Amino acid sequence: MKVLVVNCGSSSLKYQLIDIDTKNVLAKGLCERIGIDGSMLTHKTPDKGSVEYKEYMKDHTYAIRMVLAALVDKDTGAISSMDEIDAVGHRIVHGGEKFSQSVVITDEMLRVVEELTELAPLHNPANLMGIHACKAIMPNVPMVAVFDTAFHQTMPEEAYLYGLPYEAYTELMIRRYGFHGTSHKYVTGRAIEMLNMDAADTRIITCHLGNGSSITAVKGGQSIDTSMGFTPLEGVPMGTRCGDMDPAIVTYLMDKLGLDTAGVNAYMNKKSGVLGISGVSSDFRDLGDAAKAGNKRAAAALSTFAYNVKKYIGSYAAAMNGVDAIVFTAGIGENDRTMRETILKGLDYLGVDVDFDYNMSCPRGEEVVISKPDSKVKVFVIPTDEEMMIAHDTARLVK
Ligand code: ADP
């Protein structure tokens, strides 16, 4: 069975064609600058390499047409006809409280997703555009929606309620939702297998550290708390997002800097985080280089990030009465060994005993155990694979 996985942003479209039976990625690619001058499709297959198509894409429907043409192209493609695509899996950022699992896409469920647009005004409309584009071109192919929030719907009330009047929750839908659920779920599944314990007894802390970062407490395979909240702005400071802070800072900033709501949102989402602290970059590689060269603000950004991740690990160990495994994943979690070391140093009170030499020399892009063999808490680095997770859910639901 071949599943096309589609992940749409407002001006981008990422895709992978996955053979579920062999777990092989047959092709993948990215459409950039949709609706903007300089649109481009980069398409890759394992045996035919990478090819770029520079052509103006006026909308997502046009982009999907180009992707399908690339997929069936004799020279660059991976399949001989569109009929070989058995199903399409779509990523949707916000499922609110309506979706606690992936679902088959129907007109009725799309209406519900549209109603949730208020909660994710930047993301859900883009995700919906991708779905409508695929439906227009492949009307008879079954499609499945996989939500970033779904995995976290198991959180208990005490974890998802904020200290606001209860009506803020019941009438305005203000609560913790959490994001990156597909990634947290994927690495949780892998970690449970690696732990060799009864799944129901496992207590795992998953650290998805990338451009956006979130930490999740997973008990018995279910998310019981997570650091991102009502929006992906909460939690640890990120590339450009501020993360946790005193909420009174918002109105103070508006007064002092004369910002309106859009202005203060941009300030907290795009100018803050490690970029804002360092003034150098949102990319941890640049920050590492700058800190080594003596840039104090870059060093401060890195240590603030590490300190906040460590605090979440401690609080989630408290929430679960201990921890059996800590997992690192995503761009920083998988690649930034120095950051892992900084986060993991001083967690011996929890029973974390890391082989720091191996942490520095272990291979990248593979699942590795960086804790010592008799460490009470296992520490895993597990490359995330959200596309494979989406493809699996899609195949399961359309079969
Ligand atoms: P996204 O949230 O966009 O999917 P990723 O998970 O790809 O992000 O993470 C991107 C981040 O990972 C980059 O900003 C960069 O800081 C970090 N990163 C990637 N490779 C390395 C590396 N070798 N060393 C340090 N940081 C890295």
GROMACS .gro file of C-alpha atoms and ligand atoms in nm:
model
  426
    1MET     CA    1   0.000   0.000   0.000
    2LYS     CA    2   0.134   0.344  -0.098
    3VAL     CA    3   0.043   0.649   0.108
    4LEU     CA    4   0.110   1.011   0.015
    5VAL     CA    5   0.174   1.218   0.328
    6VAL     CA    6   0.101   1.589   0.289
    7ASN     CA    7   0.196   1.867   0.528
    8CYS     CA    8   0.083   2.214   0.416
    9GLY     CA    9   0.192   2.551   0.546
   10SER     CA   10   0.051   2.881   0.423
   11SER     CA   11   0.304   2.905   0.139
   12SER     CA   12   0.465   2.560   0.151
   13LEU     CA   13   0.377   2.196   0.094
   14LYS     CA   14   0.594   1.907   0.214
   15TYR     CA   15   0.521   1.554   0.098
   16GLN     CA   16   0.646   1.197   0.118
   17LEU     CA   17   0.529   0.894  -0.074
   18ILE     CA   18   0.566   0.595   0.158
   19ASP     CA   19   0.531   0.225   0.084
   20ILE     CA   20   0.370   0.101   0.404
   21ASP     CA   21   0.454  -0.264   0.345
   22THR     CA   22   0.828  -0.209   0.304
   23LYS     CA   23   0.846   0.115   0.513
   24ASN     CA   24   1.041   0.270   0.224
   25VAL     CA   25   1.016   0.638   0.137
   26LEU     CA   26   0.970   0.625  -0.243
   27ALA     CA   27   0.991   1.002  -0.294
   28LYS     CA   28   0.978   1.320  -0.095
   29GLY     CA   29   0.988   1.690  -0.157
   30LEU     CA   30   0.893   2.044  -0.080
   31CYS     CA   31   0.701   2.317  -0.264
   32GLU     CA   32   0.813   2.659  -0.145
   33ARG     CA   33   0.682   3.012  -0.202
   34ILE     CA   34   0.336   2.902  -0.315
   35GLY     CA   35   0.151   3.214  -0.432
   36ILE     CA   36   0.475   3.418  -0.410
   37ASP     CA   37   0.729   3.502  -0.681
   38GLY     CA   38   1.006   3.245  -0.710
   39SER     CA   39   0.797   2.930  -0.638
   40MET     CA   40   0.998   2.610  -0.650
   41LEU     CA   41   0.944   2.236  -0.611
   42THR     CA   42   1.238   2.026  -0.488
   43HIS     CA   43   1.168   1.658  -0.547
   44LYS     CA   44   1.387   1.364  -0.441
   45THR     CA   45   1.384   0.990  -0.495
   46PRO     CA   46   1.639   0.750  -0.342
   47ASP     CA   47   1.763   0.618  -0.677
   48LYS     CA   48   1.713   0.912  -0.914
   49GLY     CA   49   1.840   1.189  -0.689
   50SER     CA   50   1.712   1.541  -0.652
   51VAL     CA   51   1.548   1.767  -0.909
   52GLU     CA   52   1.422   2.126  -0.891
   53TYR     CA   53   1.122   2.260  -1.080
   54LYS     CA   54   1.108   2.638  -1.087
   55GLU     CA   55   0.757   2.734  -1.189
   56TYR     CA   56   0.506   2.980  -1.045
   57MET     CA   57   0.253   2.797  -0.825
   58LYS     CA   58  -0.049   3.018  -0.783
   59ASP     CA   59  -0.208   2.805  -0.510
   60HIS     CA   60  -0.192   2.470  -0.330
   61THR     CA   61  -0.398   2.296  -0.600
   62TYR     CA   62  -0.138   2.398  -0.856
   63ALA     CA   63   0.138   2.276  -0.622
   64ILE     CA   64  -0.028   1.936  -0.575
   65ARG     CA   65  -0.062   1.901  -0.954
   66MET     CA   66   0.313   1.963  -0.987
   67VAL     CA   67   0.391   1.711  -0.712
   68LEU     CA   68   0.180   1.444  -0.882
   69ALA     CA   69   0.343   1.518  -1.217
   70ALA     CA   70   0.688   1.480  -1.055
   71LEU     CA   71   0.580   1.153  -0.888
   72VAL     CA   72   0.473   0.993  -1.218
   73ASP     CA   73   0.748   1.147  -1.435
   74LYS     CA   74   0.948   0.882  -1.624
   75ASP     CA   75   1.283   1.034  -1.531
   76THR     CA   76   1.225   1.169  -1.181
   77GLY     CA   77   0.923   0.979  -1.058
   78ALA     CA   78   0.855   0.690  -0.823
   79ILE     CA   79   0.529   0.547  -0.963
   80SER     CA   80   0.392   0.494  -1.313
   81SER     CA   81   0.045   0.631  -1.252
   82MET     CA   82  -0.151   0.831  -0.995
   83ASP     CA   83  -0.372   0.525  -0.944
   84GLU     CA   84  -0.089   0.370  -0.744
   85ILE     CA   85  -0.155   0.619  -0.461
   86ASP     CA   86  -0.388   0.424  -0.231
   87ALA     CA   87  -0.447   0.693   0.030
   88VAL     CA   88  -0.342   1.042   0.140
   89GLY     CA   89  -0.255   1.133   0.499
   90HIS     CA   90  -0.278   1.501   0.594
   91ARG     CA   91  -0.121   1.671   0.892
   92ILE     CA   92  -0.358   1.910   1.072
   93VAL     CA   93  -0.215   2.123   1.351
   94HIS     CA   94  -0.521   2.179   1.570
   95GLY     CA   95  -0.790   1.926   1.648
   96GLY     CA   96  -0.908   2.104   1.963
   97GLU     CA   97  -1.105   1.872   2.193
   98LYS     CA   98  -1.291   1.726   1.899
   99PHE     CA   99  -1.023   1.488   1.777
  100SER     CA  100  -0.833   1.260   2.009
  101GLN     CA  101  -0.727   1.031   1.724
  102SER     CA  102  -0.664   1.037   1.353
  103VAL     CA  103  -0.983   1.019   1.144
  104VAL     CA  104  -1.094   0.952   0.788
  105ILE     CA  105  -1.163   1.285   0.615
  106THR     CA  106  -1.530   1.354   0.543
  107ASP     CA  107  -1.719   1.676   0.463
  108GLU     CA  108  -1.867   1.669   0.813
  109MET     CA  109  -1.528   1.645   0.990
  110LEU     CA  110  -1.387   1.920   0.767
  111ARG     CA  111  -1.664   2.150   0.891
  112VAL     CA  112  -1.551   2.079   1.246
  113VAL     CA  113  -1.187   2.152   1.155
  114GLU     CA  114  -1.298   2.481   1.000
  115GLU     CA  115  -1.468   2.575   1.327
  116LEU     CA  116  -1.136   2.517   1.504
  117THR     CA  117  -0.960   2.771   1.281
  118GLU     CA  118  -1.002   3.029   1.556
  119LEU     CA  119  -0.761   2.827   1.770
  120ALA     CA  120  -0.493   2.797   1.498
  121PRO     CA  121  -0.551   3.087   1.259
  122LEU     CA  122  -0.214   3.048   1.088
  123HIS     CA  123  -0.203   2.671   1.057
  124ASN     CA  124  -0.546   2.511   1.014
  125PRO     CA  125  -0.646   2.717   0.706
  126ALA     CA  126  -0.323   2.612   0.532
  127ASN     CA  127  -0.380   2.246   0.626
  128LEU     CA  128  -0.736   2.272   0.490
  129MET     CA  129  -0.611   2.420   0.162
  130GLY     CA  130  -0.395   2.111   0.114
  131ILE     CA  131  -0.689   1.881   0.180
  132HIS     CA  132  -0.919   2.066  -0.061
  133ALA     CA  133  -0.646   2.068  -0.326
  134CYS     CA  134  -0.598   1.689  -0.299
  135LYS     CA  135  -0.973   1.625  -0.295
  136ALA     CA  136  -1.012   1.829  -0.614
  137ILE     CA  137  -0.745   1.631  -0.798
  138MET     CA  138  -0.792   1.286  -0.640
  139PRO     CA  139  -1.164   1.276  -0.553
  140ASN     CA  140  -1.178   0.899  -0.515
  141VAL     CA  141  -0.867   0.845  -0.304
  142PRO     CA  142  -0.943   0.799   0.069
  143MET     CA  143  -0.784   1.060   0.296
  144VAL     CA  144  -0.703   1.071   0.664
  145ALA     CA  145  -0.634   1.363   0.897
  146VAL     CA  146  -0.366   1.329   1.167
  147PHE     CA  147  -0.370   1.601   1.435
  148ASP     CA  148  -0.072   1.748   1.625
  149THR     CA  149  -0.292   1.789   1.931
  150ALA     CA  150  -0.455   1.443   1.935
  151PHE     CA  151  -0.193   1.256   2.139
  152HIS     CA  152  -0.230   1.507   2.423
  153GLN     CA  153  -0.608   1.466   2.458
  154THR     CA  154  -0.543   1.210   2.735
  155MET     CA  155  -0.415   1.487   2.967
  156PRO     CA  156  -0.616   1.507   3.290
  157GLU     CA  157  -0.806   1.822   3.379
  158GLU     CA  158  -0.547   1.925   3.638
  159ALA     CA  159  -0.285   1.941   3.362
  160TYR     CA  160  -0.489   2.116   3.095
  161LEU     CA  161  -0.675   2.378   3.303
  162TYR     CA  162  -0.521   2.721   3.349
  163GLY     CA  163  -0.582   2.930   3.659
  164LEU     CA  164  -0.842   3.141   3.480
  165PRO     CA  165  -1.219   3.161   3.538
  166TYR     CA  166  -1.368   2.826   3.437
  167GLU     CA  167  -1.576   3.002   3.169
  168ALA     CA  168  -1.252   3.082   2.985
  169TYR     CA  169  -1.233   2.706   2.929
  170THR     CA  170  -1.601   2.627   2.870
  171GLU     CA  171  -1.688   2.932   2.660
  172LEU     CA  172  -1.361   3.037   2.499
  173MET     CA  173  -1.193   2.693   2.470
  174ILE     CA  174  -0.886   2.825   2.657
  175ARG     CA  175  -0.694   2.524   2.793
  176ARG     CA  176  -0.367   2.344   2.735
  177TYR     CA  177  -0.380   2.147   2.408
  178GLY     CA  178  -0.015   2.068   2.340
  179PHE     CA  179   0.148   2.016   1.999
  180HIS     CA  180   0.408   1.795   1.826
  181GLY     CA  181   0.180   1.506   1.929
  182THR     CA  182   0.266   1.290   1.628
  183SER     CA  183   0.636   1.313   1.713
  184HIS     CA  184   0.588   1.254   2.088
  185LYS     CA  185   0.369   0.953   2.006
  186TYR     CA  186   0.618   0.807   1.759
  187VAL     CA  187   0.920   0.830   1.991
  188THR     CA  188   0.711   0.704   2.282
  189GLY     CA  189   0.626   0.390   2.085
  190ARG     CA  190   0.993   0.333   2.004
  191ALA     CA  191   1.102   0.403   2.364
  192ILE     CA  192   0.850   0.155   2.505
  193GLU     CA  193   0.996  -0.113   2.276
  194MET     CA  194   1.351  -0.021   2.379
  195LEU     CA  195   1.264  -0.023   2.750
  196ASN     CA  196   1.150  -0.382   2.747
  197MET     CA  197   0.893  -0.311   3.022
  198ASP     CA  198   0.520  -0.359   3.046
  199ALA     CA  199   0.390  -0.055   2.851
  200ALA     CA  200   0.133   0.024   3.121
  201ASP     CA  201   0.409   0.075   3.381
  202THR     CA  202   0.633   0.306   3.175
  203ARG     CA  203   0.706   0.669   3.270
  204ILE     CA  204   0.875   0.850   2.982
  205ILE     CA  205   0.975   1.213   2.928
  206THR     CA  206   1.000   1.295   2.558
  207CYS     CA  207   1.197   1.607   2.461
  208HIS     CA  208   1.118   1.723   2.107
  209LEU     CA  209   1.379   1.995   2.063
  210GLY     CA  210   1.375   2.166   1.722
  211ASN     CA  211   1.285   2.509   1.590
  212GLY     CA  212   0.980   2.466   1.809
  213SER     CA  213   1.041   2.263   2.124
  214SER     CA  214   0.810   2.076   2.357
  215ILE     CA  215   0.855   1.832   2.643
  216THR     CA  216   0.591   1.571   2.728
  217ALA     CA  217   0.526   1.348   3.029
  218VAL     CA  218   0.403   1.011   2.903
  219LYS     CA  219   0.266   0.766   3.158
  220GLY     CA  220   0.160   0.419   3.048
  221GLY     CA  221   0.197   0.533   2.687
  222GLN     CA  222  -0.041   0.829   2.732
  223SER     CA  223   0.042   1.198   2.740
  224ILE     CA  224  -0.039   1.333   3.087
  225ASP     CA  225   0.121   1.676   3.050
  226THR     CA  226   0.311   1.876   2.792
  227SER     CA  227   0.495   2.206   2.785
  228MET     CA  228   0.320   2.372   2.490
  229GLY     CA  229  -0.020   2.502   2.582
  230PHE     CA  230  -0.312   2.688   2.428
  231THR     CA  231  -0.071   2.774   2.146
  232PRO     CA  232   0.281   2.656   2.057
  233LEU     CA  233   0.421   2.968   2.230
  234GLU     CA  234   0.426   2.820   2.581
  235GLY     CA  235   0.700   2.604   2.731
  236VAL     CA  236   1.076   2.634   2.693
  237PRO     CA  237   1.221   2.933   2.504
  238MET     CA  238   1.253   2.828   2.138
  239GLY     CA  239   1.427   2.946   1.821
  240THR     CA  240   1.223   3.268   1.805
  241ARG     CA  241   0.941   3.207   2.059
  242CYS     CA  242   0.960   3.331   2.415
  243GLY     CA  243   0.811   3.028   2.596
  244ASP     CA  244   0.697   3.061   2.959
  245MET     CA  245   0.696   3.405   3.119
  246ASP     CA  246   0.492   3.619   3.355
  247PRO     CA  247   0.171   3.692   3.159
  248ALA     CA  248   0.177   4.052   3.289
  249ILE     CA  249   0.474   4.113   3.058
  250VAL     CA  250   0.235   4.110   2.760
  251THR     CA  251   0.042   4.425   2.858
  252TYR     CA  252   0.361   4.589   2.993
  253LEU     CA  253   0.527   4.542   2.652
  254MET     CA  254   0.221   4.678   2.474
  255ASP     CA  255   0.227   4.991   2.691
  256LYS     CA  256   0.602   5.048   2.683
  257LEU     CA  257   0.660   4.973   2.313
  258GLY     CA  258   0.324   5.098   2.184
  259LEU     CA  259   0.243   4.758   2.036
  260ASP     CA  260  -0.101   4.637   1.929
  261THR     CA  261  -0.204   4.270   1.961
  262ALA     CA  262  -0.046   4.177   1.626
  263GLY     CA  263   0.271   4.362   1.724
  264VAL     CA  264   0.308   4.196   2.062
  265ASN     CA  265   0.231   3.856   1.907
  266ALA     CA  266   0.508   3.907   1.651
  267TYR     CA  267   0.744   4.023   1.929
  268MET     CA  268   0.687   3.705   2.132
  269ASN     CA  269   0.668   3.461   1.839
  270LYS     CA  270   0.929   3.589   1.595
  271LYS     CA  271   1.178   3.809   1.782
  272SER     CA  272   1.218   3.626   2.110
  273GLY     CA  273   1.355   3.291   2.225
  274VAL     CA  274   1.723   3.216   2.170
  275LEU     CA  275   1.728   3.459   1.876
  276GLY     CA  276   1.604   3.739   2.097
  277ILE     CA  277   1.838   3.661   2.386
  278SER     CA  278   2.148   3.616   2.169
  279GLY     CA  279   2.081   3.870   1.895
  280VAL     CA  280   2.275   3.621   1.680
  281SER     CA  281   2.052   3.348   1.537
  282SER     CA  282   1.770   3.104   1.608
  283ASP     CA  283   1.987   2.819   1.485
  284PHE     CA  284   2.165   2.627   1.758
  285ARG     CA  285   2.466   2.560   1.535
  286ASP     CA  286   2.526   2.935   1.496
  287LEU     CA  287   2.474   2.984   1.869
  288GLY     CA  288   2.724   2.711   1.955
  289ASP     CA  289   2.984   2.869   1.726
  290ALA     CA  290   2.919   3.219   1.862
  291ALA     CA  291   2.937   3.100   2.224
  292LYS     CA  292   3.269   2.924   2.153
  293ALA     CA  293   3.401   3.249   2.004
  294GLY     CA  294   3.317   3.427   2.329
  295ASN     CA  295   2.976   3.577   2.257
  296LYS     CA  296   2.819   3.603   2.603
  297ARG     CA  297   2.462   3.654   2.485
  298ALA     CA  298   2.482   3.341   2.267
  299ALA     CA  299   2.609   3.149   2.570
  300ALA     CA  300   2.325   3.294   2.781
  301ALA     CA  301   2.068   3.184   2.519
  302LEU     CA  302   2.201   2.828   2.521
  303SER     CA  303   2.216   2.799   2.898
  304THR     CA  304   1.866   2.949   2.938
  305PHE     CA  305   1.733   2.690   2.694
  306ALA     CA  306   1.909   2.401   2.871
  307TYR     CA  307   1.800   2.520   3.215
  308ASN     CA  308   1.435   2.537   3.111
  309VAL     CA  309   1.441   2.189   2.954
  310LYS     CA  310   1.597   2.056   3.275
  311LYS     CA  311   1.323   2.220   3.485
  312TYR     CA  312   1.054   2.050   3.275
  313ILE     CA  313   1.229   1.713   3.315
  314GLY     CA  314   1.229   1.764   3.692
  315SER     CA  315   0.867   1.870   3.708
  316TYR     CA  316   0.749   1.581   3.490
  317ALA     CA  317   0.947   1.332   3.700
  318ALA     CA  318   0.757   1.478   3.996
  319ALA     CA  319   0.425   1.450   3.809
  320MET     CA  320   0.486   1.079   3.735
  321ASN     CA  321   0.652   0.986   4.068
  322GLY     CA  322   0.974   0.905   3.881
  323VAL     CA  323   1.091   0.840   3.528
  324ASP     CA  324   1.209   0.529   3.340
  325ALA     CA  325   1.334   0.695   3.022
  326ILE     CA  326   1.419   1.036   2.884
  327VAL     CA  327   1.405   1.068   2.505
  328PHE     CA  328   1.572   1.331   2.288
  329THR     CA  329   1.442   1.393   1.938
  330ALA     CA  330   1.415   1.653   1.653
  331GLY     CA  331   1.688   1.879   1.512
  332ILE     CA  332   1.851   1.982   1.840
  333GLY     CA  333   1.766   1.668   2.040
  334GLU     CA  334   1.910   1.441   1.772
  335ASN     CA  335   2.214   1.645   1.674
  336ASP     CA  336   2.328   1.888   1.941
  337ARG     CA  337   2.540   1.667   2.170
  338THR     CA  338   2.669   1.955   2.380
  339MET     CA  339   2.313   2.068   2.449
  340ARG     CA  340   2.216   1.714   2.555
  341GLU     CA  341   2.513   1.706   2.792
  342THR     CA  342   2.424   2.044   2.945
  343ILE     CA  343   2.064   1.935   3.001
  344LEU     CA  344   2.156   1.594   3.143
  345LYS     CA  345   2.434   1.702   3.382
  346GLY     CA  346   2.313   1.715   3.739
  347LEU     CA  347   2.018   1.481   3.704
  348ASP     CA  348   2.185   1.206   3.909
  349TYR     CA  349   1.934   1.262   4.191
  350LEU     CA  350   1.675   1.114   3.953
  351GLY     CA  351   1.892   0.810   3.875
  352VAL     CA  352   2.017   0.941   3.542
  353ASP     CA  353   2.369   0.810   3.469
  354VAL     CA  354   2.481   0.917   3.122
  355ASP     CA  355   2.787   0.793   2.932
  356PHE     CA  356   2.897   1.146   2.838
  357ASP     CA  357   3.186   1.021   2.620
  358TYR     CA  358   2.947   0.810   2.416
  359ASN     CA  359   2.698   1.098   2.401
  360MET     CA  360   2.969   1.298   2.221
  361SER     CA  361   3.072   1.019   1.981
  362CYS     CA  362   2.749   0.826   1.915
  363PRO     CA  363   2.626   0.810   1.554
  364ARG     CA  364   2.370   1.059   1.428
  365GLY     CA  365   2.044   0.959   1.260
  366GLU     CA  366   2.017   0.632   1.452
  367GLU     CA  367   1.840   0.521   1.769
  368VAL     CA  368   2.103   0.515   2.044
  369VAL     CA  369   2.113   0.463   2.420
  370ILE     CA  370   2.340   0.719   2.583
  371SER     CA  371   2.283   0.615   2.945
  372LYS     CA  372   2.521   0.368   3.111
  373PRO     CA  373   2.397   0.005   3.117
  374ASP     CA  374   2.296   0.017   3.484
  375SER     CA  375   2.150   0.368   3.483
  376LYS     CA  376   1.813   0.357   3.659
  377VAL     CA  377   1.677   0.600   3.401
  378LYS     CA  378   1.750   0.512   3.038
  379VAL     CA  379   1.836   0.800   2.806
  380PHE     CA  380   1.755   0.749   2.438
  381VAL     CA  381   1.818   0.953   2.125
  382ILE     CA  382   1.545   0.858   1.879
  383PRO     CA  383   1.516   1.025   1.536
  384THR     CA  384   1.154   1.129   1.498
  385ASP     CA  385   0.950   1.024   1.196
  386GLU     CA  386   0.622   1.210   1.188
  387GLU     CA  387   0.561   1.121   0.822
  388MET     CA  388   0.591   0.747   0.890
  389MET     CA  389   0.350   0.786   1.183
  390ILE     CA  390   0.099   0.971   0.961
  391ALA     CA  391   0.137   0.708   0.687
  392HIS     CA  392   0.074   0.427   0.938
  393ASP     CA  393  -0.237   0.590   1.084
  394THR     CA  394  -0.363   0.656   0.730
  395ALA     CA  395  -0.310   0.295   0.620
  396ARG     CA  396  -0.472   0.159   0.937
  397LEU     CA  397  -0.783   0.374   0.896
  398VAL     CA  398  -0.843   0.318   0.524
  399LYS     CA  399  -0.783  -0.058   0.529
  400ADP     P1  400   1.151   2.203   1.280
  400ADP     O1  401   1.081   2.236   1.408
  400ADP     O2  402   1.154   2.316   1.183
  400ADP     O3  403   1.112   2.068   1.221
  400ADP     P2  404   1.403   2.072   1.334
  400ADP     O4  405   1.353   1.963   1.420
  400ADP     O5  406   1.453   2.038   1.198
  400ADP     O6  407   1.301   2.191   1.325
  400ADP     O7  408   1.520   2.145   1.414
  400ADP     C1  409   1.586   2.254   1.359
  400ADP     C2  410   1.692   2.302   1.455
  400ADP     O8  411   1.781   2.194   1.487
  400ADP     C3  412   1.778   2.408   1.393
  400ADP     O9  413   1.732   2.535   1.426
  400ADP     C4  414   1.912   2.385   1.457
  400ADP    O10  415   1.923   2.477   1.564
  400ADP     C5  416   1.908   2.248   1.517
  400ADP     N1  417   2.013   2.162   1.462
  400ADP     C6  418   2.011   2.087   1.351
  400ADP     N2  419   2.129   2.024   1.333
  400ADP     C7  420   2.208   2.061   1.437
  400ADP     C8  421   2.343   2.031   1.476
  400ADP     N3  422   2.418   1.949   1.404
  400ADP     N4  423   2.389   2.087   1.589
  400ADP     C9  424   2.312   2.172   1.659
  400ADP     N5  425   2.186   2.202   1.628
  400ADP    C10  426   2.135   2.150   1.519
   0.00000   0.00000   0.00000
